[in-house]
Short mmCIF file of C-alpha atoms in Angstrom, two decimals:
data_model
loop_
_atom_site.label_atom_id
_atom_site.label_comp_id
_atom_site.label_asym_id
_atom_site.label_seq_id
_atom_site.Cartn_x
_atom_site.Cartn_y
_atom_site.Cartn_z
CA GLU J 8 -1.04 16.52 -12.04
CA ALA J 9 -1.65 15.23 -8.52
CA GLN J 10 1.08 12.83 -7.67
CA VAL J 11 3.57 11.36 -5.27
CA THR J 12 7.12 11.45 -6.67
CA GLN J 13 9.92 9.26 -5.44
CA ASN J 14 13.56 9.46 -6.40
CA PRO J 15 15.52 7.60 -7.51
CA ARG J 16 13.55 4.81 -9.17
CA TYR J 17 16.48 2.42 -9.07
CA LEU J 18 19.52 2.50 -6.68
CA ILE J 19 22.42 0.13 -6.21
CA THR J 20 24.70 0.82 -3.26
CA VAL J 21 27.21 -0.85 -1.00
CA THR J 22 26.81 -1.83 2.61
CA GLY J 23 27.35 1.02 4.96
CA LYS J 24 27.08 3.91 2.55
CA LYS J 25 24.45 6.36 3.70
CA LEU J 26 21.61 7.09 1.37
CA THR J 27 18.33 9.07 1.10
CA VAL J 28 15.33 8.26 -0.94
CA THR J 29 13.23 11.40 -1.50
CA CYS J 30 9.41 11.61 -1.56
CA SER J 31 7.29 14.66 -2.42
CA GLN J 32 3.67 15.09 -2.91
CA ASN J 33 1.77 18.02 -4.41
CA MET J 34 -1.74 17.37 -3.04
CA ASN J 35 -1.28 19.21 0.35
CA HIS J 36 -1.80 15.84 2.12
CA GLU J 37 -1.25 15.75 5.80
CA TYR J 38 -0.45 12.04 6.17
CA MET J 39 2.64 10.39 4.56
CA SER J 40 4.24 7.00 5.01
CA TRP J 41 6.97 4.66 3.78
CA TYR J 42 6.57 1.04 2.96
CA ARG J 43 8.77 -1.76 1.85
CA GLN J 44 7.53 -4.68 -0.40
CA ASP J 45 9.21 -7.96 -0.47
CA PRO J 46 8.15 -11.22 -2.25
CA GLY J 47 5.76 -13.22 -0.06
CA LEU J 48 5.59 -10.58 2.63
CA GLY J 49 3.35 -7.91 1.07
CA LEU J 50 3.64 -4.31 2.00
CA ARG J 51 5.03 -3.43 5.44
CA GLN J 52 5.03 0.07 6.98
CA ILE J 53 8.38 1.45 7.94
CA TYR J 54 7.50 5.03 9.25
CA TYR J 55 4.56 7.36 8.99
CA SER J 56 3.90 11.02 9.60
CA MET J 57 0.46 12.44 10.64
CA ASN J 58 1.66 16.04 9.94
CA VAL J 59 4.75 18.32 9.92
CA GLU J 60 7.26 17.43 12.61
CA VAL J 61 5.07 14.45 13.73
CA THR J 62 6.53 10.99 12.77
CA ASP J 63 6.04 7.57 14.27
CA LYS J 64 7.39 4.00 13.81
CA GLY J 65 5.51 1.51 11.66
CA ASP J 66 6.04 -2.24 11.76
CA VAL J 67 9.61 -2.44 10.42
CA PRO J 68 11.45 0.74 11.44
CA GLU J 69 14.82 -0.72 12.28
CA GLY J 70 17.69 0.69 10.13
CA TYR J 71 15.61 3.59 8.79
CA LYS J 72 15.12 7.27 9.72
CA VAL J 73 12.66 9.79 8.39
CA SER J 74 12.04 13.50 8.78
CA ARG J 75 9.05 15.72 8.04
CA LYS J 76 10.21 19.41 7.98
CA GLU J 77 7.82 20.47 5.31
CA LYS J 78 4.37 19.20 4.57
CA ARG J 79 5.25 18.14 0.92
CA ASN J 80 8.45 16.15 1.62
CA PHE J 81 9.09 13.00 3.55
CA PRO J 82 12.53 11.65 2.85
CA LEU J 83 13.62 8.01 3.93
CA ILE J 84 17.18 7.77 5.25
CA LEU J 85 19.27 4.65 5.52
CA GLU J 86 22.30 5.62 7.72
CA SER J 87 24.16 2.35 7.19
CA PRO J 88 22.47 0.14 4.64
CA SER J 89 22.69 -3.60 4.86
CA PRO J 90 21.78 -6.34 2.31
CA ASN J 91 18.62 -7.17 4.17
CA GLN J 92 17.34 -3.77 3.14
CA THR J 93 17.33 -4.68 -0.49
CA SER J 94 13.73 -4.25 -1.37
CA LEU J 95 11.16 -2.28 -3.31
CA TYR J 96 10.15 0.93 -1.33
CA PHE J 97 6.99 2.95 -1.72
CA CYS J 98 6.11 6.37 -0.39
CA ALA J 99 2.37 7.18 -0.01
CA SER J 100 0.31 10.13 1.21
CA SER J 101 -3.34 10.66 2.04
CA LEU J 102 -5.53 13.73 2.87
CA SER J 103 -5.92 12.61 6.51
CA GLY J 104 -4.88 9.86 8.86
CA GLN J 105 -4.52 6.29 7.74
CA GLY J 106 -7.71 5.30 9.23
CA ALA J 107 -9.91 7.96 7.72
CA ASN J 108 -11.81 7.20 4.53
CA SER J 109 -9.38 8.87 2.23
CA PRO J 110 -7.37 6.67 -0.02
CA LEU J 111 -3.59 6.31 -0.06
CA HIS J 112 -1.75 7.77 -3.11
CA PHE J 113 1.47 5.78 -3.79
CA GLY J 114 4.60 6.79 -5.69
CA ASN J 115 5.96 4.52 -8.25
CA GLY J 116 8.52 2.93 -6.02
CA THR J 117 12.28 2.85 -5.54
CA ARG J 118 14.08 -0.48 -6.18
CA LEU J 119 17.01 -0.56 -3.76
CA THR J 120 19.82 -3.15 -3.97
CA VAL J 121 22.47 -3.22 -1.29
CA THR J 122 25.50 -5.42 -2.00
CA LYS Q 18 -2.98 -10.19 16.14
CA ASN Q 19 -4.40 -8.27 13.16
CA GLN Q 20 -4.21 -10.24 10.02
CA VAL Q 21 -5.54 -10.00 6.47
CA GLU Q 22 -5.55 -13.22 4.33
CA GLN Q 23 -6.27 -13.20 0.59
CA SER Q 24 -7.07 -16.06 -1.65
CA PRO Q 25 -6.19 -17.31 -4.11
CA GLN Q 26 -2.55 -16.24 -4.27
CA SER Q 27 -2.79 -16.16 -8.05
CA LEU Q 28 -5.17 -17.00 -10.73
CA ILE Q 29 -5.33 -17.10 -14.59
CA ILE Q 30 -8.48 -16.19 -16.43
CA LEU Q 31 -9.46 -15.71 -20.03
CA GLU Q 32 -10.27 -12.27 -21.36
CA GLY Q 33 -13.95 -11.50 -21.06
CA LYS Q 34 -14.56 -13.89 -18.15
CA ASN Q 35 -15.38 -12.84 -14.55
CA CYS Q 36 -13.42 -13.68 -11.43
CA THR Q 37 -13.79 -13.17 -7.66
CA LEU Q 38 -10.96 -12.54 -5.18
CA GLN Q 39 -11.36 -13.18 -1.42
CA CYS Q 40 -10.22 -11.29 1.64
CA ASN Q 41 -10.61 -12.52 5.22
CA TYR Q 42 -9.51 -10.44 8.13
CA THR Q 43 -9.17 -10.60 11.88
CA VAL Q 44 -8.62 -6.81 12.32
CA SER Q 45 -10.46 -5.10 15.10
CA PRO Q 46 -11.79 -2.76 15.93
CA PHE Q 47 -12.69 -2.23 12.24
CA SER Q 48 -12.67 1.10 10.60
CA ASN Q 49 -12.67 0.45 6.90
CA LEU Q 50 -11.55 -1.99 4.16
CA ARG Q 51 -9.82 -1.06 0.86
CA TRP Q 52 -8.94 -2.72 -2.32
CA TYR Q 53 -5.94 -1.62 -4.27
CA LYS Q 54 -4.66 -2.64 -7.81
CA GLN Q 55 -0.89 -2.74 -8.38
CA ASP Q 56 0.38 -3.03 -11.85
CA THR Q 57 3.83 -4.63 -12.18
CA GLY Q 58 6.52 -2.11 -11.32
CA ARG Q 59 4.08 0.59 -10.16
CA GLY Q 60 2.64 1.77 -6.94
CA PRO Q 61 -0.80 0.47 -5.76
CA VAL Q 62 -3.94 2.45 -6.90
CA SER Q 63 -6.99 2.70 -4.76
CA LEU Q 64 -10.19 0.91 -6.25
CA THR Q 65 -12.62 1.06 -3.32
CA ILE Q 66 -12.91 2.03 0.31
CA MET Q 67 -15.78 0.60 2.46
CA THR Q 68 -16.93 1.34 5.87
CA PHE Q 69 -18.76 -0.86 8.35
CA SER Q 70 -22.16 0.14 7.04
CA GLU Q 71 -21.42 -0.45 3.30
CA ASN Q 72 -22.10 -3.87 1.82
CA THR Q 73 -21.17 -3.17 -1.85
CA LYS Q 74 -19.24 -0.65 -3.67
CA SER Q 75 -18.36 -0.47 -7.42
CA ASN Q 76 -15.71 1.18 -9.42
CA GLY Q 77 -16.34 0.57 -13.17
CA ARG Q 78 -15.98 -3.21 -13.68
CA TYR Q 79 -14.74 -3.76 -10.16
CA THR Q 80 -17.32 -4.53 -7.37
CA ALA Q 81 -16.28 -5.00 -3.81
CA THR Q 82 -18.50 -6.59 -1.10
CA LEU Q 83 -18.07 -6.55 2.60
CA ASP Q 84 -19.58 -8.69 5.25
CA ALA Q 85 -18.43 -7.16 8.59
CA ASP Q 86 -20.10 -9.90 10.59
CA THR Q 87 -18.13 -12.71 9.05
CA LYS Q 88 -15.09 -10.41 8.40
CA GLN Q 89 -14.91 -11.21 4.73
CA SER Q 90 -14.68 -9.17 1.65
CA SER Q 91 -14.64 -10.06 -2.04
CA LEU Q 92 -13.52 -8.21 -5.14
CA HIS Q 93 -15.47 -9.20 -8.34
CA ILE Q 94 -13.99 -8.32 -11.75
CA THR Q 95 -16.54 -8.33 -14.51
CA ALA Q 96 -15.72 -9.04 -18.19
CA SER Q 97 -12.03 -9.01 -17.59
CA GLN Q 98 -9.56 -7.21 -19.86
CA LEU Q 99 -5.93 -7.69 -20.45
CA SER Q 100 -5.31 -4.47 -18.44
CA ASP Q 101 -6.79 -6.12 -15.38
CA SER Q 102 -3.55 -8.26 -15.12
CA ALA Q 103 -2.17 -7.07 -11.84
CA SER Q 104 -1.89 -7.74 -8.16
CA TYR Q 105 -4.97 -6.86 -6.05
CA ILE Q 106 -4.32 -5.97 -2.42
CA CYS Q 107 -6.84 -5.91 0.36
CA VAL Q 108 -6.07 -3.51 3.25
CA VAL Q 109 -8.00 -3.17 6.47
CA SER Q 110 -7.87 -0.27 8.78
CA ALA Q 111 -8.23 -0.71 12.52
CA ILE Q 112 -9.18 2.04 14.97
CA LYS Q 113 -6.34 2.93 17.29
CA ALA Q 114 -6.02 5.74 19.91
CA ALA Q 115 -3.04 7.33 18.23
CA GLY Q 116 -4.41 7.13 14.67
CA ASN Q 117 -5.69 4.19 12.73
CA LYS Q 118 -3.49 1.24 11.73
CA LEU Q 119 -3.47 -0.34 8.27
CA THR Q 120 -2.95 -4.11 7.78
CA PHE Q 121 -2.12 -5.28 4.25
CA GLY Q 122 -2.94 -8.61 2.72
CA GLY Q 123 -0.38 -10.44 0.67
CA GLY Q 124 -2.25 -9.84 -2.63
CA THR Q 125 -3.77 -11.88 -5.30
CA ARG Q 126 -1.92 -11.91 -8.63
CA VAL Q 127 -4.28 -12.01 -11.65
CA LEU Q 128 -3.18 -12.86 -15.19
CA VAL Q 129 -5.71 -12.25 -18.00
CA LYS Q 130 -4.93 -14.19 -21.05
CA PRO Q 131 -6.37 -13.42 -24.57
#
């Protein structure tokens, strides 16, 4: 089944403890991206990747890192999480760039709580 | 600044009735406009994608319209079902030199009651 898989679904951590949220897609998509969704603010892009080894900042990149060593994987890294990073995170992929007429396929989200 | 505004923020409709959601945008230069459906606790799922030259696109009981001149789009749900209860997100793509840029609306939360 074609899908975007994020892990974990739920994560509770403490301030400053490094964490990684994994994202994997099995559709051979070139484009992958990370979003956070907060009440009243909608979806905001954190980072995106047009292809392997090509990543760029989105609208809210501060406090996050990403890497794209393989086409299928696009992990989101929080080196030193803070409470303002408590949010619902989504990974997405599409066949080509975000402007092309190919839809984004989203994972089912990771709910992160930082205390 | 590129913006996408959706209205209403939320609405309640009775099962079997129709409803229309609105999306106004100031994104330019325009590439395409998308509507997504997001069930509670799940990732958004694509409903339609429309380019500049498309006025209407349907996906089952969902029909999206686009007026690129007035920069408005609507999503019409026909004969609503309980499973239509979800948030509907309008997303507009702008053409950029380094790869297009998506701007997300805040969504409209729809509740269908029996």
